[in-house]
Amino acid sequence: MFNPHATRRTILKSAIAGVAIASASNAVVHADLAAARPFPQHIRYTSGAILPNHISQEEMDAAVKRHYDAWTTTYVRTDGGVGAWIDYDESGATVSEAMGFAMVLAAYMGDKTNFDAFYTYVRAHPSEIGPNLMAWKQELQDGMMVDVEGADSATDGDLDIAYGLLLANAQWGSDGETDYLSGALAVMHDTLTYVVNPELSSLMCGDWSGEESAHYTRSSDFMTGHMLAFAKADTENAAGWEAIHDTITQAVNDVFVNEGEGSGLMPDFLEHTGERWRPVPGEWLETEHDGDLYWNACRTSWRTAMSWLTDGRGDVLGSQQALCAWIQDATDGDPRNIMSGYTIVTGELGQPIEDYSDLAFVAPFAVNAMTGGESAQEWLNTLWDSITGKDFEEVYWYFGDAIRMHVLLTISGNWWIP
């Protein structure tokens, strides 16, 4: 089956291997404009969650701010016609994933100037299918950002865009020039209409997904905390969002007790076979490793932990804690030994796919470590040091830097729920 998104992660992969991107950035200067919850916010997570304890709260907050400043300076661009966008590779392109990341980060940091510029850009590039969703990719051509490789959507970007708008509503309200809440609800409602398989209450990969791909899902969309926030905001459809959360946790647990053999490893893509969720057996959308933990599933150790950290939902806590133990054992407690991908279906369970480490794979394990209790405290401390300078520079590359920023906000105690 042909799919226009087949090269999406492959394109990103070409930018890695430890080389920092040199961005032609024309960054918007960000400012804290009367945010209701200005950074930092020190949140009390679920009982049992741990934070780094070898440095002070002030030092953690300063690290978050430093990395955010580096992020905006390096990746925010304002050329291209309207608004601001994230330069996600060296070709002058962006994707909805990057815009969703950017909107969430700007809202948490109280950066209204950049947030509004990002949202202006997003609204200028709607999907040709779901009108309130975003077209997944644009490139700079003759001074203008234009949609390329199909003007349809990618689910992960839209979920973050909606969540970012909920944060913006909490920060600045919706009675001014921009109605953030209505914008969030519009994205959520189009997600329910065009992206959710109603039979399975599962997230499909985009609004392009037809009947032949309706029983597939992508683990990078397993944003458990987002689903619960959507249920609170979209009360009319709360049961639907809760059902999607339940499907996500069922998929995680299906793999955990079967193909994952209790390791907690998750594949990039899963299919529902009529009985349960399983890793896809081979290449389905992107690479031969679609059924392994690779460039999509690298985020699941962070994303699936969030509903426990912020809401106390223990649906996948067993999987998270098992993964925390597994990765410490597999790496001898050294983050530099976290490799970029692990096999689930293409070889013996847990064998490294690549022979190098990457920030996009290392950073999410810090959120995962928060679930591990006292036995994971030293591991979490070591991961903090690794991703804040010991092993990875302040500017690494777009994807890893974006994930690191989300992780630092979380493990520093600054991830609040709108």
Steps between C-alpha positions, in 0.01 A plus 500: 500500500642838399500765767636855470640488853722200438818709502410720794728351765755393240550865406551593864738210554740641242562799725623302801820324615594769748528798265344825618285673242615842385169678457440814297292631784315829515357440844214694648609657828294333767359674803297404804180696434276474806476123505266370769751224578843643417801272495603347736206312650595237754242225471439218743469186292338171600624353826801280429631701206860610544695804379876549473630555853869575443444861390278781623164603360653832399770322300242286324287802412805683366588202279148493355513873424848473346397219269180679399696810408735286291202328336333824392825660385594197292176377346240780482469668158272779384566503127253317282201729477305479824565427866799309637607143438755246620790416270502126548774411253756668278270531199283786626204282590269442791240242602190508718686291759750784540226762524318301766819462701564874469153606610508279810844628601412866441184470708678337793770768489243781489635609161190657345681678218639182354187300580277734304744505209506120494121479510472754219722276291303186587170659400651604167567135411182296553465141391307448180290236681440606859477881473600562862796262482838605361658394172792287607793660312609826337817617323639846427464566127564844349469662841169333591419192706291266286341163573695206359466121488124513547297755694351251746567458870724314745335416830787575736529860386129571534479348848777729620347800323169441681677450832706814446181697439352371827815618676472838328141534614614432857784750465339793320128425476289504186334841524774686316593503133528121488245250628742225598233279655282496190809425294589207723149359486493532122821296468369243748169465320668453162725241661194309616340534157791423270767320705327274753383152407161494679485122506827467694515849657852511361708778349584452135816654358333796328186618327624322186449160663243302307319178574807291415708671770229566758616219729857630524632747755831675572650493847637855477135609521454327837476830688319374806508831686359685200203265477404568861541875452278483191235312697494780757484777242264339249232390744252417224740234371667407829400135474656480156834638619498268799434209264799600286714513815377152589584370152851640527555330833356176366740510205796563731402214726429262211858539378641506853369155592553342157765608248674727750545209743464730798774738386279802435644549150246646258495488117466797266176366350235256618211325331180364647461143379145448624611362835756749628764755406831368363815654350478512122705207366722701264504818295155656495549876466859610546778242544568131548503579872136616520438213744800588718577783741637758260456869408132519598496279808804674647244739654276242668705473820412868551154529347336198662630592846320834508152386604650337809725794587230764472173312560600191695376258233685174551383327181851462355707551814610136499633536146676825587668360809606185315653715226684707759660185639566356153683804363719535809604138467552523123725805534679423827354825628683715242280722278769497233418133449137571405502415132282646225240227469435151636360194326164347584398312185808511273736315732558382852311727738689811607796491262630845397403605148759775462848516652473859624313690768269792426336762721154411363535151647685590821292793628160324522643242738536778758121534519474123514746500792260719699277192531776280641502608862801505729687234302497729193617817676866477403399407144277807473777723635742354247254556216451862604874560482526316168237701315589841647858510378708206611430291190294726273568860403250781555419502128490147361237471226135599471333172594722415794498858627120518486462176692762607752311824570177311572689258723679775693171677566359175636787375714560846648143498633363761259245301296157617612164398356271760335 
